[in-house]
Short mmCIF file of C-alpha atoms in Angstrom, two decimals:
data_model
loop_
_atom_site.label_atom_id
_atom_site.label_comp_id
_atom_site.label_asym_id
_atom_site.label_seq_id
_atom_site.Cartn_x
_atom_site.Cartn_y
_atom_site.Cartn_z
CA MET Y 128 -78.33 -31.26 -30.17
CA ASN Y 129 -76.25 -32.91 -32.87
CA TYR Y 130 -72.48 -33.19 -32.38
CA ARG Y 131 -69.44 -33.99 -34.44
CA ILE Y 132 -66.05 -35.22 -33.30
CA GLU Y 133 -63.06 -32.87 -33.46
CA LYS Y 134 -59.50 -33.78 -32.48
CA ASP Y 135 -56.54 -31.96 -31.00
CA THR Y 136 -53.29 -33.13 -29.39
CA MET Y 137 -55.20 -34.22 -26.28
CA GLY Y 138 -57.66 -36.41 -28.15
CA GLU Y 139 -61.26 -36.29 -29.32
CA VAL Y 140 -63.88 -33.73 -28.29
CA LYS Y 141 -67.59 -33.51 -29.09
CA VAL Y 142 -68.44 -30.17 -30.72
CA PRO Y 143 -71.92 -28.87 -31.63
CA ALA Y 144 -72.41 -29.85 -35.25
CA ASP Y 145 -73.67 -26.44 -36.33
CA LYS Y 146 -70.61 -24.55 -35.03
CA LEU Y 147 -67.42 -23.67 -36.88
CA TRP Y 148 -65.07 -23.97 -33.92
CA GLY Y 149 -63.04 -27.04 -33.07
CA ALA Y 150 -61.60 -29.06 -30.22
CA GLN Y 151 -59.50 -26.45 -28.42
CA THR Y 152 -62.31 -23.91 -28.45
CA GLU Y 153 -64.71 -26.49 -27.02
CA ARG Y 154 -62.25 -27.45 -24.28
CA SER Y 155 -61.91 -23.81 -23.25
CA ARG Y 156 -65.67 -23.32 -23.38
CA ASN Y 157 -66.08 -26.23 -20.93
CA ASN Y 158 -63.10 -25.45 -18.70
CA PHE Y 159 -63.66 -21.73 -18.15
CA LYS Y 160 -67.30 -21.19 -17.23
CA ILE Y 161 -66.46 -17.93 -15.52
CA GLY Y 162 -68.68 -14.91 -16.05
CA ALA Y 163 -71.00 -15.99 -18.82
CA SER Y 164 -71.52 -12.39 -19.91
CA ALA Y 165 -67.78 -11.63 -19.98
CA SER Y 166 -67.20 -12.75 -23.55
CA MET Y 167 -63.94 -12.00 -25.29
CA PRO Y 168 -64.59 -8.66 -27.03
CA LEU Y 169 -65.32 -8.99 -30.72
CA GLU Y 170 -62.81 -6.22 -31.34
CA ILE Y 171 -60.10 -8.70 -30.32
CA VAL Y 172 -61.55 -11.28 -32.72
CA TYR Y 173 -61.49 -8.70 -35.51
CA GLY Y 174 -57.90 -7.85 -34.60
CA PHE Y 175 -57.09 -11.53 -35.05
CA ALA Y 176 -58.86 -11.54 -38.41
CA TYR Y 177 -56.69 -8.68 -39.64
CA LEU Y 178 -53.49 -10.36 -38.48
CA LYS Y 179 -54.41 -13.84 -39.77
CA LYS Y 180 -55.15 -12.38 -43.19
CA ALA Y 181 -51.90 -10.40 -43.11
CA ALA Y 182 -49.95 -13.47 -42.02
CA ALA Y 183 -51.42 -15.50 -44.87
CA TYR Y 184 -50.39 -12.86 -47.42
CA THR Y 185 -46.93 -12.57 -45.88
CA ASN Y 186 -46.40 -16.33 -45.77
CA CYS Y 187 -47.46 -16.57 -49.38
CA ASP Y 188 -45.11 -13.76 -50.44
CA LEU Y 189 -42.28 -15.53 -48.63
CA ASP Y 190 -43.10 -18.86 -50.33
CA VAL Y 191 -44.16 -20.83 -47.26
CA LEU Y 192 -47.92 -20.88 -48.02
CA SER Y 193 -49.72 -21.51 -51.29
CA LYS Y 194 -51.76 -18.84 -53.01
CA GLU Y 195 -54.84 -21.09 -52.80
CA LYS Y 196 -54.57 -21.39 -49.02
CA ARG Y 197 -53.81 -17.69 -48.71
CA ASP Y 198 -56.99 -16.78 -50.57
CA LEU Y 199 -59.14 -19.17 -48.52
CA ILE Y 200 -57.79 -17.78 -45.24
CA ALA Y 201 -58.24 -14.21 -46.45
CA GLN Y 202 -61.81 -14.87 -47.58
CA VAL Y 203 -62.81 -16.22 -44.18
CA CYS Y 204 -61.05 -13.35 -42.38
CA ASP Y 205 -63.00 -10.89 -44.52
CA GLU Y 206 -66.22 -12.67 -43.56
CA ILE Y 207 -65.27 -12.38 -39.88
CA LEU Y 208 -64.58 -8.67 -40.30
CA GLU Y 209 -67.99 -8.27 -41.91
CA GLY Y 210 -69.54 -9.72 -38.74
CA LYS Y 211 -70.83 -12.86 -40.43
CA HIS Y 212 -69.48 -15.23 -37.79
CA ASN Y 213 -69.86 -13.30 -34.56
CA ASP Y 214 -71.58 -16.22 -32.87
CA GLN Y 215 -68.61 -18.50 -33.50
CA PHE Y 216 -66.42 -16.94 -30.80
CA PRO Y 217 -67.92 -18.09 -27.49
CA LEU Y 218 -64.91 -17.85 -25.20
CA VAL Y 219 -64.71 -15.67 -22.11
CA ILE Y 220 -62.06 -13.21 -20.96
CA TRP Y 221 -61.18 -15.39 -17.99
CA GLN Y 222 -59.07 -18.02 -19.71
CA THR Y 223 -55.36 -18.63 -20.07
CA GLY Y 224 -53.41 -15.41 -19.61
CA SER Y 225 -51.75 -15.70 -22.99
CA GLY Y 226 -55.07 -15.86 -24.82
CA THR Y 227 -54.08 -19.17 -26.43
CA GLN Y 228 -57.64 -20.47 -26.60
CA SER Y 229 -58.88 -17.34 -28.36
CA ASN Y 230 -56.07 -17.62 -30.87
CA MET Y 231 -57.04 -21.23 -31.53
CA ASN Y 232 -60.73 -20.31 -31.63
CA VAL Y 233 -59.97 -18.06 -34.59
CA ASN Y 234 -57.66 -20.64 -36.19
CA GLU Y 235 -60.34 -23.33 -35.95
CA VAL Y 236 -63.14 -21.16 -37.26
CA VAL Y 237 -61.02 -20.04 -40.22
CA ALA Y 238 -59.98 -23.62 -40.98
CA ASN Y 239 -63.47 -25.10 -40.77
CA ARG Y 240 -65.10 -22.29 -42.70
CA ALA Y 241 -62.41 -22.61 -45.39
CA HIS Y 242 -63.23 -26.32 -45.55
CA GLN Y 243 -66.88 -25.35 -46.22
CA ILE Y 244 -65.92 -22.82 -48.88
CA ALA Y 245 -63.89 -25.54 -50.58
CA GLY Y 246 -67.11 -27.54 -50.90
CA GLN Y 247 -66.43 -29.97 -48.08
CA VAL Y 248 -68.41 -30.96 -44.99
CA ILE Y 249 -66.93 -30.03 -41.62
CA GLY Y 250 -65.76 -33.14 -39.80
CA GLU Y 251 -65.43 -35.20 -42.97
CA GLY Y 252 -62.15 -35.84 -44.73
CA GLU Y 253 -58.83 -34.13 -44.19
CA LYS Y 254 -59.15 -30.40 -43.49
CA THR Y 255 -58.56 -28.19 -46.53
CA ILE Y 256 -56.79 -25.74 -44.26
CA GLN Y 257 -55.04 -26.79 -41.04
CA PRO Y 258 -55.64 -24.57 -37.96
CA ASN Y 259 -52.07 -24.77 -36.69
CA ASP Y 260 -49.98 -25.49 -39.77
CA ASP Y 261 -51.71 -23.04 -42.11
CA VAL Y 262 -53.83 -20.42 -40.30
CA ASN Y 263 -51.29 -20.15 -37.47
CA LYS Y 264 -48.20 -20.47 -39.69
CA SER Y 265 -45.29 -18.28 -38.53
CA GLN Y 266 -47.23 -17.38 -35.39
CA SER Y 267 -47.66 -18.18 -31.72
CA SER Y 268 -50.46 -17.23 -29.36
CA ASN Y 269 -47.77 -15.31 -27.51
CA ASP Y 270 -47.30 -12.85 -30.37
CA THR Y 271 -50.75 -12.97 -31.97
CA PHE Y 272 -52.74 -11.98 -28.89
CA PRO Y 273 -50.69 -8.86 -28.10
CA THR Y 274 -50.88 -7.96 -31.79
CA GLY Y 275 -54.63 -8.43 -31.80
CA MET Y 276 -55.11 -6.33 -28.71
CA HIS Y 277 -52.91 -3.53 -30.06
CA ILE Y 278 -54.93 -3.48 -33.27
CA ALA Y 279 -58.21 -3.48 -31.35
CA ALA Y 280 -57.14 -0.86 -28.81
CA TYR Y 281 -55.63 1.47 -31.43
CA LYS Y 282 -58.77 1.31 -33.57
CA LYS Y 283 -61.05 1.88 -30.59
CA VAL Y 284 -59.09 4.90 -29.40
CA VAL Y 285 -58.89 6.61 -32.80
CA GLU Y 286 -62.39 5.69 -33.96
CA THR Y 287 -64.38 6.13 -30.74
CA THR Y 288 -62.52 7.81 -27.88
CA ILE Y 289 -60.74 10.67 -29.61
CA PRO Y 290 -63.72 11.74 -31.78
CA GLY Y 291 -66.00 11.69 -28.73
CA VAL Y 292 -63.65 13.77 -26.61
CA ILE Y 293 -63.09 16.24 -29.45
CA GLN Y 294 -66.85 16.66 -29.91
CA LEU Y 295 -67.26 17.58 -26.24
CA ARG Y 296 -64.12 19.71 -26.21
CA ASN Y 297 -65.33 21.77 -29.16
CA THR Y 298 -68.72 22.42 -27.58
CA LEU Y 299 -67.11 23.49 -24.30
CA HIS Y 300 -64.79 25.80 -26.27
CA LYS Y 301 -67.80 27.36 -27.99
CA LYS Y 302 -69.48 27.87 -24.63
CA SER Y 303 -66.32 29.41 -23.17
CA LEU Y 304 -66.40 32.06 -25.91
CA GLU Y 305 -70.13 32.67 -25.49
CA PHE Y 306 -69.81 33.07 -21.73
CA ASN Y 307 -66.60 35.09 -21.70
CA THR Y 308 -68.20 38.32 -20.45
CA VAL Y 309 -70.49 36.68 -17.88
CA VAL Y 310 -68.83 37.71 -14.60
CA LYS Y 311 -69.50 35.35 -11.70
CA ILE Y 312 -68.12 34.59 -8.29
CA GLY Y 313 -65.25 32.16 -8.13
CA ARG Y 314 -64.97 29.41 -5.55
CA THR Y 315 -62.02 27.73 -3.87
CA HIS Y 316 -62.44 25.08 -1.15
CA LEU Y 317 -66.13 25.27 -2.17
CA MET Y 318 -66.14 28.73 -0.55
CA ASP Y 319 -66.54 32.17 -2.12
CA ALA Y 320 -63.43 33.53 -3.85
CA THR Y 321 -62.69 36.39 -6.22
CA PRO Y 322 -64.64 36.79 -9.48
CA LEU Y 323 -63.92 35.33 -12.87
CA THR Y 324 -66.03 34.89 -15.96
CA LEU Y 325 -68.06 31.81 -16.74
CA GLY Y 326 -66.12 31.67 -19.99
CA GLN Y 327 -62.82 31.60 -18.15
CA GLU Y 328 -64.12 28.77 -16.00
CA PHE Y 329 -65.12 26.79 -19.09
CA SER Y 330 -61.80 27.53 -20.77
CA GLY Y 331 -60.17 25.55 -17.97
CA TYR Y 332 -62.28 22.54 -18.96
CA VAL Y 333 -61.22 22.94 -22.57
CA SER Y 334 -57.56 23.05 -21.57
CA GLN Y 335 -57.97 19.89 -19.48
CA LEU Y 336 -59.37 18.00 -22.44
CA ASP Y 337 -56.69 19.38 -24.76
CA HIS Y 338 -53.99 18.05 -22.46
CA GLY Y 339 -55.77 14.70 -22.17
CA LEU Y 340 -56.06 14.41 -25.95
CA LYS Y 341 -52.38 15.22 -26.41
CA ALA Y 342 -51.43 12.60 -23.85
CA LEU Y 343 -53.63 10.00 -25.52
CA GLN Y 344 -52.37 10.78 -29.01
CA HIS Y 345 -48.79 10.58 -27.74
CA THR Y 346 -49.34 6.98 -26.62
CA LEU Y 347 -50.49 5.86 -30.06
CA HIS Y 348 -46.93 5.56 -31.36
CA HIS Y 349 -46.12 2.89 -28.78
CA LEU Y 350 -49.49 1.22 -29.34
CA SER Y 351 -48.82 1.01 -33.09
CA GLU Y 352 -45.88 -1.37 -32.54
CA LEU Y 353 -46.88 -4.99 -33.14
CA ALA Y 354 -45.46 -8.13 -31.55
CA LEU Y 355 -46.17 -10.38 -34.53
CA GLY Y 356 -42.99 -12.09 -35.64
CA GLY Y 357 -41.73 -12.76 -32.13
CA THR Y 358 -43.52 -16.15 -31.97
CA ALA Y 359 -43.04 -18.00 -28.68
CA VAL Y 360 -40.50 -15.97 -26.69
CA GLY Y 361 -39.50 -13.09 -28.97
CA THR Y 362 -36.79 -14.77 -31.03
CA GLY Y 363 -38.96 -15.22 -34.12
CA MET Y 364 -38.44 -18.96 -34.25
CA ASN Y 365 -40.20 -20.66 -37.23
CA THR Y 366 -40.69 -17.42 -39.17
CA PRO Y 367 -39.17 -16.79 -42.60
CA GLU Y 368 -36.68 -13.96 -43.06
CA GLY Y 369 -38.38 -10.54 -43.22
CA TYR Y 370 -41.69 -11.86 -41.96
CA ASP Y 371 -42.16 -9.41 -39.05
CA VAL Y 372 -41.70 -6.25 -41.12
CA LEU Y 373 -43.82 -7.46 -44.02
CA VAL Y 374 -46.71 -8.73 -41.91
CA ALA Y 375 -46.90 -5.37 -40.12
CA LYS Y 376 -47.04 -3.63 -43.50
CA TYR Y 377 -49.97 -5.81 -44.54
CA ILE Y 378 -51.79 -5.12 -41.26
CA ALA Y 379 -51.27 -1.39 -41.82
CA GLU Y 380 -52.62 -1.76 -45.36
CA PHE Y 381 -55.68 -3.76 -44.33
CA THR Y 382 -56.58 -1.53 -41.36
CA GLY Y 383 -55.59 1.82 -42.85
CA LEU Y 384 -53.65 2.54 -39.65
CA PRO Y 385 -49.89 3.16 -39.20
CA PHE Y 386 -48.87 -0.14 -37.64
CA VAL Y 387 -45.21 -1.18 -37.64
CA THR Y 388 -43.29 -4.11 -36.27
CA ALA Y 389 -42.08 -3.71 -32.69
CA GLU Y 390 -38.41 -2.87 -32.40
CA ASN Y 391 -37.99 -5.33 -29.53
CA LYS Y 392 -40.18 -8.43 -29.63
CA PHE Y 393 -39.06 -9.55 -26.18
CA GLU Y 394 -40.62 -6.43 -24.66
CA ALA Y 395 -43.68 -6.79 -26.86
CA LEU Y 396 -44.43 -10.28 -25.50
CA ALA Y 397 -43.26 -10.03 -21.91
CA ALA Y 398 -44.48 -6.53 -21.07
CA HIS Y 399 -47.53 -4.56 -22.10
CA ASP Y 400 -46.33 -1.11 -21.19
CA ALA Y 401 -48.03 0.35 -24.27
CA ILE Y 402 -51.40 -0.77 -22.91
CA VAL Y 403 -50.55 0.55 -19.44
CA GLU Y 404 -49.38 3.85 -20.96
CA THR Y 405 -52.41 4.27 -23.21
CA HIS Y 406 -54.83 3.44 -20.43
CA GLY Y 407 -52.99 5.91 -18.22
CA ALA Y 408 -53.97 8.60 -20.72
CA LEU Y 409 -57.55 7.32 -20.67
CA LYS Y 410 -57.47 7.58 -16.88
CA LEU Y 411 -56.20 11.15 -17.18
CA LEU Y 412 -59.19 11.98 -19.36
CA ALA Y 413 -61.49 10.28 -16.85
CA VAL Y 414 -60.07 12.41 -14.03
CA SER Y 415 -60.59 15.58 -16.10
CA LEU Y 416 -64.10 14.63 -17.20
CA ASN Y 417 -65.07 13.78 -13.63
CA LYS Y 418 -64.06 17.27 -12.49
CA ILE Y 419 -65.88 18.91 -15.39
CA ALA Y 420 -69.10 16.95 -14.84
CA ASN Y 421 -69.06 17.58 -11.10
CA ASP Y 422 -68.54 21.33 -11.58
CA ILE Y 423 -71.44 21.52 -13.99
CA ARG Y 424 -73.62 19.42 -11.67
CA MET Y 425 -72.92 21.73 -8.72
CA MET Y 426 -73.30 24.94 -10.70
CA ALA Y 427 -76.68 23.69 -11.93
CA SER Y 428 -77.87 22.54 -8.49
CA GLY Y 429 -81.25 23.74 -7.35
CA PRO Y 430 -83.20 24.95 -9.15
CA ARG Y 431 -84.21 27.18 -6.22
CA SER Y 432 -82.31 25.90 -3.20
CA GLY Y 433 -78.90 25.29 -4.71
CA ILE Y 434 -76.30 27.33 -6.55
CA GLY Y 435 -78.25 27.53 -9.80
CA GLU Y 436 -75.75 29.61 -11.75
CA ILE Y 437 -76.29 27.66 -14.94
CA ILE Y 438 -79.28 25.96 -16.50
CA ILE Y 439 -78.81 22.51 -18.01
CA PRO Y 440 -81.28 20.67 -20.26
CA ALA Y 441 -84.13 18.85 -18.54
CA ASN Y 442 -84.03 15.45 -20.22
CA GLU Y 443 -86.33 13.20 -18.20
CA PRO Y 444 -88.34 13.07 -14.95
CA GLY Y 445 -86.05 12.64 -11.98
CA SER Y 446 -88.21 11.10 -9.33
CA SER Y 447 -90.96 8.54 -8.98
CA ILE Y 448 -92.36 10.35 -5.92
CA MET Y 449 -91.43 14.04 -6.29
CA PRO Y 450 -93.39 15.62 -9.14
CA GLY Y 451 -91.48 18.00 -11.35
CA LYS Y 452 -88.04 16.95 -10.13
CA VAL Y 453 -85.31 16.92 -12.77
CA ASN Y 454 -81.83 15.55 -12.12
CA PRO Y 455 -78.37 16.10 -13.70
CA THR Y 456 -78.43 12.63 -15.17
CA GLN Y 457 -75.79 13.18 -17.85
CA CYS Y 458 -73.36 14.40 -15.19
CA GLU Y 459 -74.08 11.31 -13.13
CA ALA Y 460 -73.64 8.96 -16.10
CA LEU Y 461 -70.34 10.57 -17.08
CA THR Y 462 -68.92 10.43 -13.56
CA MET Y 463 -69.92 6.77 -13.22
CA VAL Y 464 -68.05 6.06 -16.45
CA CYS Y 465 -65.05 7.89 -15.03
CA ALA Y 466 -65.18 5.73 -11.91
CA GLN Y 467 -65.23 2.59 -14.05
CA VAL Y 468 -62.25 3.78 -16.09
CA MET Y 469 -60.29 4.57 -12.93
CA GLY Y 470 -61.07 1.09 -11.64
CA ASN Y 471 -60.03 -0.45 -14.94
CA ASP Y 472 -56.75 1.40 -14.67
CA VAL Y 473 -55.99 -0.32 -11.38
CA ALA Y 474 -56.65 -3.72 -12.96
CA ILE Y 475 -54.52 -2.87 -16.01
CA SER Y 476 -51.70 -1.61 -13.81
CA VAL Y 477 -51.74 -4.89 -11.88
CA GLY Y 478 -51.93 -6.78 -15.16
CA GLY Y 479 -48.91 -4.92 -16.45
CA THR Y 480 -46.85 -6.24 -13.55
CA GLN Y 481 -47.53 -9.86 -14.51
CA GLY Y 482 -44.80 -10.21 -17.11
CA HIS Y 483 -42.77 -13.13 -15.81
CA TYR Y 484 -39.60 -13.75 -17.81
CA GLU Y 485 -40.67 -13.96 -21.49
CA LEU Y 486 -44.44 -13.62 -21.28
CA ASN Y 487 -47.11 -11.45 -19.69
CA VAL Y 488 -50.00 -13.68 -18.70
CA PHE Y 489 -52.77 -11.14 -18.02
CA LYS Y 490 -53.36 -10.27 -21.67
CA PRO Y 491 -57.13 -10.96 -22.02
CA MET Y 492 -58.05 -8.95 -18.92
CA MET Y 493 -55.88 -6.01 -19.97
CA ALA Y 494 -57.30 -6.07 -23.49
CA ALA Y 495 -60.91 -6.22 -22.32
CA ASN Y 496 -60.44 -3.38 -19.84
CA ILE Y 497 -58.75 -0.96 -22.22
CA LEU Y 498 -61.42 -1.60 -24.85
CA GLN Y 499 -64.20 -1.01 -22.32
CA SER Y 500 -62.60 2.22 -21.08
CA ALA Y 501 -62.00 3.56 -24.59
CA GLN Y 502 -65.58 2.77 -25.64
CA LEU Y 503 -67.17 4.17 -22.48
CA LEU Y 504 -65.26 7.44 -22.57
CA GLY Y 505 -66.04 8.05 -26.23
CA ASP Y 506 -69.72 7.21 -25.84
CA ALA Y 507 -70.09 9.17 -22.61
CA CYS Y 508 -68.49 12.29 -24.08
CA VAL Y 509 -70.87 12.21 -27.04
CA SER Y 510 -73.88 11.66 -24.78
CA PHE Y 511 -72.82 14.43 -22.40
CA GLU Y 512 -72.22 16.83 -25.27
CA GLU Y 513 -75.51 16.14 -27.01
CA HIS Y 514 -77.77 16.01 -23.97
CA CYS Y 515 -76.11 18.44 -21.57
CA ALA Y 516 -73.15 20.58 -22.61
CA SER Y 517 -74.65 21.86 -25.85
CA GLY Y 518 -77.70 23.18 -23.97
CA ILE Y 519 -75.99 24.89 -21.02
CA GLU Y 520 -77.06 28.48 -20.47
CA PRO Y 521 -76.13 31.03 -17.77
CA ASN Y 522 -78.74 31.95 -15.16
CA HIS Y 523 -77.87 35.65 -15.29
CA GLN Y 524 -80.12 36.72 -12.41
CA VAL Y 525 -78.70 34.20 -9.96
CA ILE Y 526 -75.13 34.83 -11.11
CA LYS Y 527 -75.55 38.56 -10.47
CA GLU Y 528 -77.15 38.06 -7.05
CA LEU Y 529 -74.46 35.66 -5.85
CA LEU Y 530 -71.69 37.87 -7.22
CA ASN Y 531 -72.93 41.04 -5.57
CA ASN Y 532 -73.59 39.25 -2.29
CA SER Y 533 -70.09 37.79 -2.00
CA LEU Y 534 -67.79 39.07 0.74
CA MET Y 535 -64.72 38.20 -1.30
CA LEU Y 536 -65.15 41.30 -3.47
CA VAL Y 537 -63.39 43.03 -0.59
CA THR Y 538 -60.15 41.62 -2.02
CA ALA Y 539 -60.16 44.58 -4.41
CA LEU Y 540 -59.46 46.83 -1.40
CA ASN Y 541 -56.26 45.03 -0.38
CA THR Y 542 -53.98 47.32 -2.36
CA LYS Y 543 -55.91 50.42 -1.22
CA ILE Y 544 -56.29 49.98 2.55
CA GLY Y 545 -54.33 46.78 3.31
CA TYR Y 546 -55.25 43.15 3.98
CA TYR Y 547 -56.16 43.52 7.67
CA LYS Y 548 -58.57 46.43 7.27
CA ALA Y 549 -60.17 44.68 4.30
CA ALA Y 550 -60.58 41.53 6.39
CA GLU Y 551 -62.19 43.57 9.17
CA ILE Y 552 -64.71 44.95 6.69
CA ALA Y 553 -65.59 41.44 5.44
CA ASN Y 554 -65.87 39.94 8.93
CA THR Y 555 -68.02 42.81 10.21
CA ALA Y 556 -70.35 42.64 7.22
CA HIS Y 557 -70.71 38.89 7.67
CA LYS Y 558 -71.42 39.26 11.42
CA ASN Y 559 -73.93 42.06 10.99
CA GLY Y 560 -75.57 40.74 7.83
CA THR Y 561 -74.79 43.97 6.05
CA THR Y 562 -73.02 44.80 2.79
CA LEU Y 563 -69.34 45.35 2.28
CA LYS Y 564 -69.98 48.91 1.19
CA GLU Y 565 -71.96 49.72 4.31
CA GLU Y 566 -69.28 48.45 6.66
CA ALA Y 567 -66.40 49.94 4.66
CA VAL Y 568 -67.97 53.35 5.03
CA ASN Y 569 -69.11 52.82 8.67
CA LEU Y 570 -65.60 51.79 9.70
CA GLY Y 571 -64.24 54.92 8.01
CA TYR Y 572 -61.77 53.10 5.82
CA VAL Y 573 -63.15 54.27 2.46
CA SER Y 574 -65.73 56.69 1.15
CA ALA Y 575 -68.79 55.53 -0.73
CA GLU Y 576 -67.36 57.07 -3.89
CA ASP Y 577 -64.02 55.31 -3.52
CA TYR Y 578 -65.73 52.00 -2.82
CA ASP Y 579 -67.78 52.26 -6.01
CA GLU Y 580 -64.66 53.15 -7.96
CA TRP Y 581 -62.45 50.40 -6.56
CA VAL Y 582 -64.82 47.46 -6.10
CA LYS Y 583 -65.98 46.57 -9.58
CA PRO Y 584 -66.28 42.80 -10.24
CA GLU Y 585 -65.74 43.23 -13.97
CA ASN Y 586 -62.34 44.75 -13.27
CA MET Y 587 -61.30 41.82 -11.09
CA VAL Y 588 -61.32 39.06 -13.70
CA GLY Y 589 -58.02 39.80 -15.44
CA SER Y 590 -57.71 40.01 -19.19
CA ILE Y 591 -60.49 38.35 -21.15
CA LYS Y 592 -59.10 36.76 -24.29
#
């Protein structure tokens, strides 16, 4: 492999000749060989591209950067956003907690690519654009990385998570309306309870997702606040007057999202409560989705030796030894995603505690985890909707059999003959293997006519809206 020599404040470093990165990137690549597959998410790189372009425009407007340098930086940032240089960002998540090396990785790639665009050869002559003095002007890793991760997380949530959850929510709402008159037995403690409709049961799932979506959308305001302009410790040292407000306006313009400058830069650098808060809402959705998927899995269990109240799509063979077996694979995939998100929330919560004085130093891990959770939840909701929820149908025969066989229908007699006599009827029927009606009449507590009049499952489900 051919190499060229790059320099930083610690001296010379050999860098692969065909790469755009420089000395600091290469040092990090050599010093942090931890989890080769745990690359810094490209979404963070793209967040940096947005902010570097915005910083260049802002610096130019405030007369601290030339228009020529602004345009070169912006051109390279646009190339990065188009995915043209994805292979130029080799660093892993497990690096310095401020993300300094990733910030410099972007600075070096922008500078060297700008040198190429200017008609020069990388490694020869003075750089057309300087990584620190030009690309990183008015910035610090301490305010660029939190800005980049807010941009990345906000975009991921609004472009992937929320649409995916809404798609599933809408299908479950449609099913709740379709199933609203399908009376079935309810269950509490996994034991028979009083009846409800399948639609009412599904309406609970819809409400869970509605609450989760509201919680997630509520966190976006905090996530939209950007640290850029705080530089090293939040004071804004080495930034021109008005820089923080203007750079946030440019980021909002370039992304099409409502980003603003953070009211308090000290909080924005030293604490990442917005990430903790947003991921808390993602965890809430994971908890809800786990319950929904497990309910559907259990209701579909069987097909002949389980509950079998609903029929879910048969998507693929379920066993390499048992012919004809089909499994609730979408339920399993969704609940595994939920487990991962819950685990990520623990890591993010721990990361949020690592703000010592003026800087939180768990930024890369927190950024990677929230992006993974947001992506997984959005993708899993779409997959579950397309391959499971949209095809759910009631098994009317089984629902009717289980409903009519339930001892908890005796609850309808409470107000007629009292709790204790009703309990005696249920216990006797269970002991003798007989029906509630038979034992109610045998015990002399009600007539057959009264039983038929009072014990009607369809009258026990409350109002159906």
